[in-house]
mmCIF file of C-alpha atoms (C1' of nucleotides) in Angstrom:
data_model
loop_
_atom_site.group_PDB
_atom_site.id
_atom_site.type_symbol
_atom_site.label_atom_id
_atom_site.label_comp_id
_atom_site.label_asym_id
_atom_site.label_seq_id
_atom_site.Cartn_x
_atom_site.Cartn_y
_atom_site.Cartn_z
ATOM 1 C CA MET A 1 127.510 95.654 99.800
ATOM 2 C CA THR A 2 130.991 94.626 99.004
ATOM 3 C CA ILE A 3 130.189 94.413 95.354
ATOM 4 C CA ARG A 4 127.823 97.331 95.037
ATOM 5 C CA LYS A 5 129.423 100.651 94.302
ATOM 6 C CA ALA A 6 129.915 103.041 97.170
ATOM 7 C CA THR A 7 126.985 105.416 97.223
ATOM 8 C CA ASP A 8 129.040 108.384 96.142
ATOM 9 C CA GLU A 9 130.264 106.542 93.069
ATOM 10 C CA GLU A 10 126.885 105.239 92.064
ATOM 11 C CA PRO A 11 125.709 107.250 89.047
ATOM 12 C CA CYS A 12 122.109 106.022 89.143
ATOM 13 C CA PRO A 13 119.728 108.019 91.314
ATOM 14 C CA VAL A 14 117.416 105.042 91.692
ATOM 15 C CA ALA A 15 120.258 102.987 93.116
ATOM 16 C CA ARG A 16 121.243 105.714 95.540
ATOM 17 C CA SER A 17 117.682 106.036 96.754
ATOM 18 C CA VAL A 18 117.343 102.295 97.151
ATOM 19 C CA ASP A 19 120.622 102.121 99.024
ATOM 20 C CA LEU A 20 119.379 104.717 101.455
ATOM 21 C CA ILE A 21 115.767 103.771 102.082
ATOM 22 C CA GLY A 22 115.339 100.437 100.346
ATOM 23 C CA ASP A 23 115.478 98.263 103.408
ATOM 24 C CA ARG A 24 112.801 96.487 105.294
ATOM 25 C CA TRP A 25 112.032 99.209 107.806
ATOM 26 C CA SER A 26 113.020 102.691 106.649
ATOM 27 C CA LEU A 27 110.163 103.185 104.247
ATOM 28 C CA LEU A 28 107.645 101.948 106.780
ATOM 29 C CA ILE A 29 108.991 104.409 109.322
ATOM 30 C CA VAL A 30 108.578 107.129 106.732
ATOM 31 C CA ARG A 31 105.073 105.924 105.974
ATOM 32 C CA ASP A 32 104.213 106.157 109.660
ATOM 33 C CA ALA A 33 105.773 109.597 109.818
ATOM 34 C CA PHE A 34 103.458 110.747 107.023
ATOM 35 C CA ASP A 35 100.706 109.281 109.103
ATOM 36 C CA GLY A 36 101.610 111.536 112.006
ATOM 37 C CA VAL A 37 103.600 109.136 114.150
ATOM 38 C CA ARG A 38 106.358 111.023 115.946
ATOM 39 C CA ARG A 39 107.522 109.163 118.996
ATOM 40 C CA PHE A 40 109.823 106.243 119.492
ATOM 41 C CA GLY A 41 107.325 104.129 121.341
ATOM 42 C CA ASP A 42 104.604 104.795 118.804
ATOM 43 C CA PHE A 43 106.830 103.749 115.929
ATOM 44 C CA GLN A 44 107.812 100.706 117.892
ATOM 45 C CA ARG A 45 104.273 99.606 118.577
ATOM 46 C CA SER A 46 103.099 100.425 115.087
ATOM 47 C CA LEU A 47 105.862 98.488 113.382
ATOM 48 C CA GLY A 48 106.585 95.758 115.886
ATOM 49 C CA VAL A 49 110.269 96.203 115.206
ATOM 50 C CA ALA A 50 112.967 95.481 117.763
ATOM 51 C CA ARG A 51 113.942 98.570 119.732
ATOM 52 C CA ASN A 52 117.579 98.501 118.776
ATOM 53 C CA ILE A 53 116.757 98.210 115.083
ATOM 54 C CA LEU A 54 114.296 101.049 115.362
ATOM 55 C CA ALA A 55 116.848 103.212 117.139
ATOM 56 C CA ASP A 56 119.375 102.446 114.419
ATOM 57 C CA ARG A 57 116.966 103.270 111.582
ATOM 58 C CA LEU A 58 115.791 106.474 113.207
ATOM 59 C CA ARG A 59 119.382 107.543 113.655
ATOM 60 C CA LYS A 60 120.182 106.802 110.026
ATOM 61 C CA LEU A 61 117.117 108.644 108.815
ATOM 62 C CA VAL A 62 118.073 111.637 110.925
ATOM 63 C CA ASP A 63 121.653 111.453 109.653
ATOM 64 C CA ALA A 64 120.322 111.330 106.106
ATOM 65 C CA GLY A 65 118.294 114.476 106.728
ATOM 66 C CA ILE A 66 114.995 112.722 106.182
ATOM 67 C CA LEU A 67 113.805 113.039 109.767
ATOM 68 C CA GLU A 68 114.503 115.819 112.212
ATOM 69 C CA MET A 69 114.528 115.584 115.978
ATOM 70 C CA ARG A 70 112.538 118.068 117.963
ATOM 71 C CA ASP A 71 111.602 118.515 121.558
ATOM 72 C CA ALA A 72 108.319 116.827 122.272
ATOM 73 C CA SER A 73 105.314 119.024 121.702
ATOM 74 C CA ASP A 74 103.545 117.721 124.788
ATOM 75 C CA GLY A 75 105.986 119.152 127.259
ATOM 76 C CA THR A 76 107.627 115.867 128.170
ATOM 77 C CA ALA A 77 111.379 115.766 128.147
ATOM 78 C CA TYR A 78 111.586 113.517 125.127
ATOM 79 C CA GLN A 79 112.187 113.957 121.436
ATOM 80 C CA GLU A 80 110.002 113.667 118.425
ATOM 81 C CA TYR A 81 110.930 112.610 114.929
ATOM 82 C CA VAL A 82 109.322 114.625 112.180
ATOM 83 C CA LEU A 83 109.843 114.642 108.445
ATOM 84 C CA SER A 84 112.097 117.323 107.053
ATOM 85 C CA THR A 85 111.376 118.914 103.705
ATOM 86 C CA LYS A 86 113.657 116.324 102.180
ATOM 87 C CA GLY A 87 111.669 113.622 103.938
ATOM 88 C CA GLU A 88 108.377 115.057 102.741
ATOM 89 C CA GLY A 89 109.785 114.719 99.259
ATOM 90 C CA LEU A 90 109.399 110.982 99.670
ATOM 91 C CA PHE A 91 105.637 111.345 99.501
ATOM 92 C CA PRO A 92 105.319 110.406 95.832
ATOM 93 C CA ILE A 93 107.322 107.248 96.482
ATOM 94 C CA VAL A 94 105.105 106.197 99.363
ATOM 95 C CA VAL A 95 101.968 107.002 97.412
ATOM 96 C CA ALA A 96 103.221 105.109 94.373
ATOM 97 C CA LEU A 97 104.041 102.072 96.492
ATOM 98 C CA ARG A 98 100.641 102.298 98.117
ATOM 99 C CA GLN A 99 98.731 102.592 94.885
ATOM 100 C CA TRP A 100 100.617 99.821 93.186
ATOM 101 C CA GLY A 101 100.074 97.596 96.208
ATOM 102 C CA GLU A 102 96.378 98.388 96.352
ATOM 103 C CA LEU A 103 95.939 97.575 92.717
ATOM 104 C CA HIS A 104 98.088 94.471 92.414
ATOM 105 C CA LEU A 105 98.556 92.959 95.850
ATOM 106 C CA PHE A 106 95.031 92.796 97.193
ATOM 107 C CA ALA A 107 92.218 90.557 96.120
ATOM 108 C CA ARG A 108 89.047 92.238 94.949
ATOM 109 C CA GLY A 109 87.071 93.320 97.945
ATOM 110 C CA GLU A 110 89.910 92.650 100.364
ATOM 111 C CA ARG A 111 90.175 95.440 102.897
ATOM 112 C CA HIS A 112 93.233 97.588 103.338
ATOM 113 C CA SER A 113 94.177 100.747 105.156
ATOM 114 C CA VAL A 114 93.830 104.022 103.285
ATOM 115 C CA LEU A 115 95.232 107.498 103.590
ATOM 116 C CA ILE A 116 93.136 110.604 104.022
ATOM 117 C CA ASP A 117 94.367 113.842 102.549
ATOM 118 C CA THR A 118 93.561 116.263 105.351
ATOM 119 C CA ARG A 119 93.332 119.156 102.944
ATOM 120 C CA THR A 120 90.768 117.690 100.610
ATOM 121 C CA ARG A 121 89.426 115.333 103.319
ATOM 122 C CA LYS A 122 89.288 112.641 100.698
ATOM 123 C CA PRO A 123 91.182 109.377 100.510
ATOM 124 C CA ILE A 124 94.245 109.284 98.308
ATOM 125 C CA PRO A 125 92.785 107.679 95.191
ATOM 126 C CA ARG A 126 93.351 103.998 94.566
ATOM 127 C CA MET A 127 94.794 104.742 91.171
ATOM 128 C CA THR A 128 96.533 107.852 90.050
ATOM 129 C CA PRO A 129 94.233 109.843 87.784
ATOM 130 C CA GLN A 130 95.349 109.861 84.183
ATOM 131 C CA ALA A 131 96.186 113.074 82.441
ATOM 132 C CA LYS A 132 95.409 113.503 78.750
ATOM 133 C CA ASP A 133 98.916 112.533 77.712
ATOM 134 C CA GLY A 134 98.909 109.336 79.711
ATOM 135 C CA SER A 135 100.948 110.691 82.568
ATOM 136 C CA THR A 136 99.621 110.267 86.063
ATOM 137 C CA LEU A 137 98.694 112.808 88.663
ATOM 138 C CA MET A 138 100.322 112.216 92.010
ATOM 139 C CA PRO A 139 98.602 113.829 95.011
ATOM 140 C CA ALA A 140 100.444 116.581 96.822
ATOM 141 C CA PHE A 141 101.549 116.054 100.385
ATOM 142 C CA THR A 142 99.589 118.188 102.739
ATOM 143 C CA GLU A 143 98.969 116.042 105.712
ATOM 144 C CA VAL A 144 97.622 112.648 105.850
ATOM 145 C CA ARG A 145 96.071 110.413 108.397
ATOM 146 C CA LYS A 146 95.490 106.714 108.269
ATOM 147 C CA VAL A 147 92.096 105.126 108.476
ATOM 148 C CA THR A 148 91.616 101.432 108.751
ATOM 149 C CA MET B 1 110.351 88.403 108.909
ATOM 150 C CA THR B 2 109.396 86.404 111.932
ATOM 151 C CA ILE B 3 107.816 89.379 113.535
ATOM 152 C CA ARG B 4 106.343 91.031 110.479
ATOM 153 C CA LYS B 5 102.868 89.962 109.559
ATOM 154 C CA ALA B 6 102.497 87.435 106.806
ATOM 155 C CA THR B 7 101.899 89.298 103.574
ATOM 156 C CA ASP B 8 98.311 88.161 103.299
ATOM 157 C CA GLU B 9 97.523 89.496 106.751
ATOM 158 C CA GLU B 10 99.228 92.817 106.226
ATOM 159 C CA PRO B 11 96.547 95.452 105.750
ATOM 160 C CA CYS B 12 98.876 98.180 104.515
ATOM 161 C CA PRO B 13 99.522 98.261 100.774
ATOM 162 C CA VAL B 14 102.814 100.054 101.291
ATOM 163 C CA ALA B 15 104.027 97.256 103.522
ATOM 164 C CA ARG B 16 102.993 94.601 101.036
ATOM 165 C CA SER B 17 104.800 96.387 98.241
ATOM 166 C CA VAL B 18 107.906 96.807 100.355
ATOM 167 C CA ASP B 19 107.800 93.145 101.343
ATOM 168 C CA LEU B 20 107.725 92.164 97.708
ATOM 169 C CA ILE B 21 110.158 94.525 96.038
ATOM 170 C CA GLY B 22 111.830 96.358 98.887
ATOM 171 C CA ASP B 23 115.077 94.464 98.866
ATOM 172 C CA ARG B 24 118.485 95.357 97.620
ATOM 173 C CA TRP B 25 118.105 94.012 94.098
ATOM 174 C CA SER B 26 114.530 93.646 92.899
ATOM 175 C CA LEU B 27 113.922 97.302 92.196
ATOM 176 C CA LEU B 28 117.207 97.616 90.348
ATOM 177 C CA ILE B 29 116.284 94.647 88.188
ATOM 178 C CA VAL B 30 112.996 96.371 87.444
ATOM 179 C CA ARG B 31 114.824 99.601 86.680
ATOM 180 C CA ASP B 32 117.011 97.748 84.190
ATOM 181 C CA ALA B 33 113.962 96.102 82.699
ATOM 182 C CA PHE B 34 112.442 99.526 82.051
ATOM 183 C CA ASP B 35 115.741 100.340 80.460
ATOM 184 C CA GLY B 36 115.342 97.490 77.998
ATOM 185 C CA VAL B 37 117.517 94.859 79.641
ATOM 186 C CA ARG B 38 116.067 91.427 79.022
ATOM 187 C CA ARG B 39 118.687 88.729 79.383
ATOM 188 C CA PHE B 40 120.235 87.045 82.361
ATOM 189 C CA GLY B 41 123.767 87.910 81.449
ATOM 190 C CA ASP B 42 122.921 91.530 80.761
ATOM 191 C CA PHE B 43 121.253 91.915 84.124
ATOM 192 C CA GLN B 44 124.210 90.239 85.719
ATOM 193 C CA ARG B 45 126.753 92.527 84.132
ATOM 194 C CA SER B 46 124.689 95.624 84.688
ATOM 195 C CA LEU B 47 124.086 94.938 88.353
ATOM 196 C CA GLY B 48 127.215 93.076 89.332
ATOM 197 C CA VAL B 49 125.086 90.768 91.423
ATOM 198 C CA ALA B 50 126.008 87.137 92.112
ATOM 199 C CA ARG B 51 124.443 84.763 89.622
ATOM 200 C CA ASN B 52 122.581 82.712 92.180
ATOM 201 C CA ILE B 53 121.066 85.798 93.752
ATOM 202 C CA LEU B 54 120.056 87.098 90.353
ATOM 203 C CA ALA B 55 118.463 83.785 89.461
ATOM 204 C CA ASP B 56 116.571 83.835 92.731
ATOM 205 C CA ARG B 57 115.303 87.380 92.255
ATOM 206 C CA LEU B 58 114.284 86.801 88.653
ATOM 207 C CA ARG B 59 112.363 83.724 89.719
ATOM 208 C CA LYS B 60 110.605 85.644 92.478
ATOM 209 C CA LEU B 61 109.747 88.502 90.138
ATOM 210 C CA VAL B 62 108.338 86.044 87.632
ATOM 211 C CA ASP B 63 106.391 84.269 90.382
ATOM 212 C CA ALA B 64 105.040 87.627 91.502
ATOM 213 C CA GLY B 65 103.847 88.338 87.974
ATOM 214 C CA ILE B 66 106.101 91.351 87.573
ATOM 215 C CA LEU B 67 108.308 89.803 84.904
ATOM 216 C CA GLU B 68 107.343 87.336 82.223
ATOM 217 C CA MET B 69 109.586 84.838 80.494
ATOM 218 C CA ARG B 70 109.615 84.707 76.753
ATOM 219 C CA ASP B 71 111.639 82.952 74.149
ATOM 220 C CA ALA B 72 114.546 85.080 73.089
ATOM 221 C CA SER B 73 113.758 87.405 70.240
ATOM 222 C CA ASP B 74 117.114 86.826 68.578
ATOM 223 C CA GLY B 75 116.476 83.200 67.758
ATOM 224 C CA THR B 76 118.792 81.785 70.391
ATOM 225 C CA ALA B 77 117.409 79.041 72.561
ATOM 226 C CA TYR B 78 117.304 81.167 75.672
ATOM 227 C CA GLN B 79 114.689 83.110 77.566
ATOM 228 C CA GLU B 80 114.094 86.769 78.041
ATOM 229 C CA TYR B 81 112.580 88.532 81.006
ATOM 230 C CA VAL B 82 110.195 91.323 80.163
ATOM 231 C CA LEU B 83 107.908 93.420 82.287
ATOM 232 C CA SER B 84 104.290 92.380 82.472
ATOM 233 C CA THR B 85 101.541 94.967 82.690
ATOM 234 C CA LYS B 86 101.747 94.590 86.442
ATOM 235 C CA GLY B 87 105.466 95.208 86.254
ATOM 236 C CA GLU B 88 105.016 98.264 84.086
ATOM 237 C CA GLY B 89 102.789 99.569 86.833
ATOM 238 C CA LEU B 90 105.937 100.009 88.901
ATOM 239 C CA PHE B 91 107.022 102.856 86.656
ATOM 240 C CA PRO B 92 105.803 105.638 88.952
ATOM 241 C CA ILE B 93 107.729 104.088 91.836
ATOM 242 C CA VAL B 94 110.939 103.937 89.852
ATOM 243 C CA VAL B 95 110.471 107.456 88.561
ATOM 244 C CA ALA B 96 109.708 108.763 92.035
ATOM 245 C CA LEU B 97 112.819 107.097 93.434
ATOM 246 C CA ARG B 98 114.842 108.506 90.586
ATOM 247 C CA GLN B 99 113.577 112.025 90.957
ATOM 248 C CA TRP B 100 113.957 112.082 94.710
ATOM 249 C CA GLY B 101 117.468 110.735 94.370
ATOM 250 C CA GLU B 102 118.410 113.264 91.699
ATOM 251 C CA LEU B 103 117.153 116.088 93.829
ATOM 252 C CA HIS B 104 118.442 115.075 97.231
ATOM 253 C CA LEU B 105 121.276 112.623 96.783
ATOM 254 C CA PHE B 106 123.501 114.353 94.258
ATOM 255 C CA ALA B 107 125.655 117.391 94.740
ATOM 256 C CA ARG B 108 124.982 120.321 92.471
ATOM 257 C CA GLY B 109 126.600 119.661 89.146
ATOM 258 C CA GLU B 110 127.341 116.042 89.938
ATOM 259 C CA ARG B 111 126.589 113.838 86.966
ATOM 260 C CA HIS B 112 124.079 111.035 87.003
ATOM 261 C CA SER B 113 122.401 108.782 84.512
ATOM 262 C CA VAL B 114 119.083 109.904 83.065
ATOM 263 C CA LEU B 115 116.134 108.261 81.379
ATOM 264 C CA ILE B 116 114.901 109.173 77.936
ATOM 265 C CA ASP B 117 111.224 108.857 77.206
ATOM 266 C CA THR B 118 111.305 107.326 73.740
ATOM 267 C CA ARG B 119 107.915 108.753 72.887
ATOM 268 C CA THR B 120 108.690 112.368 73.614
ATOM 269 C CA ARG B 121 112.432 111.855 73.100
ATOM 270 C CA LYS B 122 113.031 114.011 76.125
ATOM 271 C CA PRO B 123 114.605 113.086 79.448
ATOM 272 C CA ILE B 124 112.283 112.284 82.293
ATOM 273 C CA PRO B 125 112.292 115.614 84.100
ATOM 274 C CA ARG B 126 114.403 116.080 87.189
ATOM 275 C CA MET B 127 111.423 117.168 89.190
ATOM 276 C CA THR B 128 107.837 116.228 88.642
ATOM 277 C CA PRO B 129 105.988 119.206 87.184
ATOM 278 C CA GLN B 130 103.512 120.763 89.579
ATOM 279 C CA ALA B 131 99.861 120.919 88.765
ATOM 280 C CA LYS B 132 97.786 123.904 89.862
ATOM 281 C CA ASP B 133 96.579 122.148 92.973
ATOM 282 C CA GLY B 134 100.051 121.226 94.125
ATOM 283 C CA SER B 135 99.889 117.646 92.971
ATOM 284 C CA THR B 136 102.652 116.346 90.752
ATOM 285 C CA LEU B 137 102.570 114.996 87.256
ATOM 286 C CA MET B 138 104.257 111.646 86.875
ATOM 287 C CA PRO B 139 105.398 110.744 83.339
ATOM 288 C CA ALA B 140 103.700 107.851 81.622
ATOM 289 C CA PHE B 141 105.651 104.749 80.787
ATOM 290 C CA THR B 142 106.096 104.352 77.108
ATOM 291 C CA GLU B 143 109.567 103.114 76.662
ATOM 292 C CA VAL B 144 112.669 104.406 78.111
ATOM 293 C CA ARG B 145 116.327 104.123 77.462
ATOM 294 C CA LYS B 146 119.161 105.061 79.687
ATOM 295 C CA VAL B 147 121.764 107.618 78.728
ATOM 296 C CA THR B 148 124.850 108.220 80.773
ATOM 297 C "C1'" DC C 1 125.179 81.371 77.661
ATOM 298 C "C1'" DA C 2 122.070 80.596 81.321
ATOM 299 C "C1'" DG C 3 121.609 79.074 84.916
ATOM 300 C "C1'" DT C 4 122.225 75.485 89.436
ATOM 301 C "C1'" DA C 5 124.688 73.697 93.511
ATOM 302 C "C1'" DT C 6 127.733 74.541 97.361
ATOM 303 C "C1'" DC C 7 130.232 76.714 100.697
ATOM 304 C "C1'" DC C 8 131.025 80.415 103.648
ATOM 305 C "C1'" DC C 9 130.552 84.648 105.968
ATOM 306 C "C1'" DT C 10 128.699 88.955 107.267
ATOM 307 C "C1'" DC C 11 125.191 91.584 109.004
ATOM 308 C "C1'" DA C 12 120.308 92.407 109.812
ATOM 309 C "C1'" DA C 13 117.236 91.448 113.024
ATOM 310 C "C1'" DG C 14 115.036 89.562 117.311
ATOM 311 C "C1'" DA C 15 115.122 89.038 122.374
ATOM 312 C "C1'" DT C 16 116.144 90.792 126.509
ATOM 313 C "C1'" DA C 17 118.370 93.094 130.250
ATOM 314 C "C1'" DC C 18 119.827 97.411 131.650
ATOM 315 C "C1'" DT C 19 120.036 102.815 132.325
ATOM 316 C "C1'" DG C 20 118.900 107.869 132.725
ATOM 317 C "C1'" DC D 1 109.430 106.342 128.435
ATOM 318 C "C1'" DA D 2 113.253 106.325 125.407
ATOM 319 C "C1'" DG D 3 116.583 104.504 124.415
ATOM 320 C "C1'" DT D 4 121.537 101.529 124.835
ATOM 321 C "C1'" DA D 5 124.203 97.176 125.352
ATOM 322 C "C1'" DT D 6 124.788 92.461 124.606
ATOM 323 C "C1'" DC D 7 123.936 87.971 122.785
ATOM 324 C "C1'" DT D 8 122.232 84.805 119.346
ATOM 325 C "C1'" DT D 9 120.244 83.316 115.214
ATOM 326 C "C1'" DG D 10 119.279 83.026 110.415
ATOM 327 C "C1'" DA D 11 118.803 84.803 106.092
ATOM 328 C "C1'" DG D 12 120.945 87.365 102.414
ATOM 329 C "C1'" DG D 13 124.429 87.605 99.694
ATOM 330 C "C1'" DG D 14 129.225 86.720 97.502
ATOM 331 C "C1'" DA D 15 132.481 83.451 95.205
ATOM 332 C "C1'" DT D 16 133.058 79.785 92.534
ATOM 333 C "C1'" DA D 17 132.674 75.314 90.462
ATOM 334 C "C1'" DC D 18 129.670 72.761 87.778
ATOM 335 C "C1'" DT D 19 126.032 71.416 83.947
ATOM 336 C "C1'" DG D 20 122.945 71.301 79.748
#
DNA sequence: CAGTATCCCTCAAGATACTG
DNA sequence: CAGTATCTTGAGGGATACTG
C-alpha cells in the first residue's frame, strides 16, 4: 500500500470500498454474518481461518462500523458480532458477487450453496430479474439463511 | 490459500468470486475497463500499480475470460484489453461497491468521482432506487465514463 | 510503448502455545 | 470458549533494468 493513495485521499468510492473489504477474508465474514453466524468459534469453523487472522478481521470490521459487538444472546459471558446498518448495506455487494459467481464460475449442473430470503421463503434468484429498462432488481436484505 | 478450498471444490459462489477478483487490483482494473480504459499504459498510469503486477493481473483476467485482447483500434501494433460479456456481468458488483462507498465512506460534502451512464447521460445514482418491495434497482451497464 | 525479468522486502497468513 | 502472543513461511507487491 505504499503506492496506493491513503484512503482519505482516494477520490474513488470503489477503491475505498475495496481497500476496506477487498481482502481474502472480510467479505466472507460478512457473508457468514448475513447467514446468521455470530460467534467467534462459528466463524472460525465456517471459514477455516487462523484464529489470529479472524480476530484481526473482526476487530477491523468492528472498527469500520460494519459489525457491532453485543453480549451473547444465549446468556454466556461472551460476545456476538452482528451486522450494523452500515454492514447490512453490503448486502447488494454480496448478492452481486454470489449471482455473478453462480452464473460464471460453476459448470452447468454443478451444485452450490444458495441463500434463502426468510421473508419470501424463496432462494435469492440465480440472476437478477431484469427491469424494462435493462436495469436489474437486487433483492432486499431481510434475513437470509444458507442451504446447501 | 493453503487452507482455503481449491476453487473447484468451493461450493459457495461468493467465495469463488472473491477468490478470483477479490484482490487489491483486479476490481480496480475492471472499474477502469468500465470507464473505457483499454491500454496497458493507461491502466498503469491510472492505477499506479507496478508494471509486472499489472501484467500479471491482466493475464489472469484474460485467462478468467473477464477481459479479452484485441488489436488496438488506433492502428498501432499493440493490444487492447476490453471487457467480455462475462466481464460486463461484473457491473452490478462495481456499482454496489461504488454506492456503498459513496454512502458510508465519504464525509458529507466530500467530493468523489462519479460515473456517467452514457445512455441516460445521468450519473449513476448515489443510492440504488428502492422498489415497492424493498428491493433495489441496479442500473444496467451500457457504457460509462468517469467524471471527477 | 508494452511488456518481461530480477531483486528485494513487507506483511498476510498459518500453526501453535498460552490465558482469562 | 474466546481470544492473545509468538514464530515462521511464502506470496504479493514495489522498483527498476531490460527487450522487441
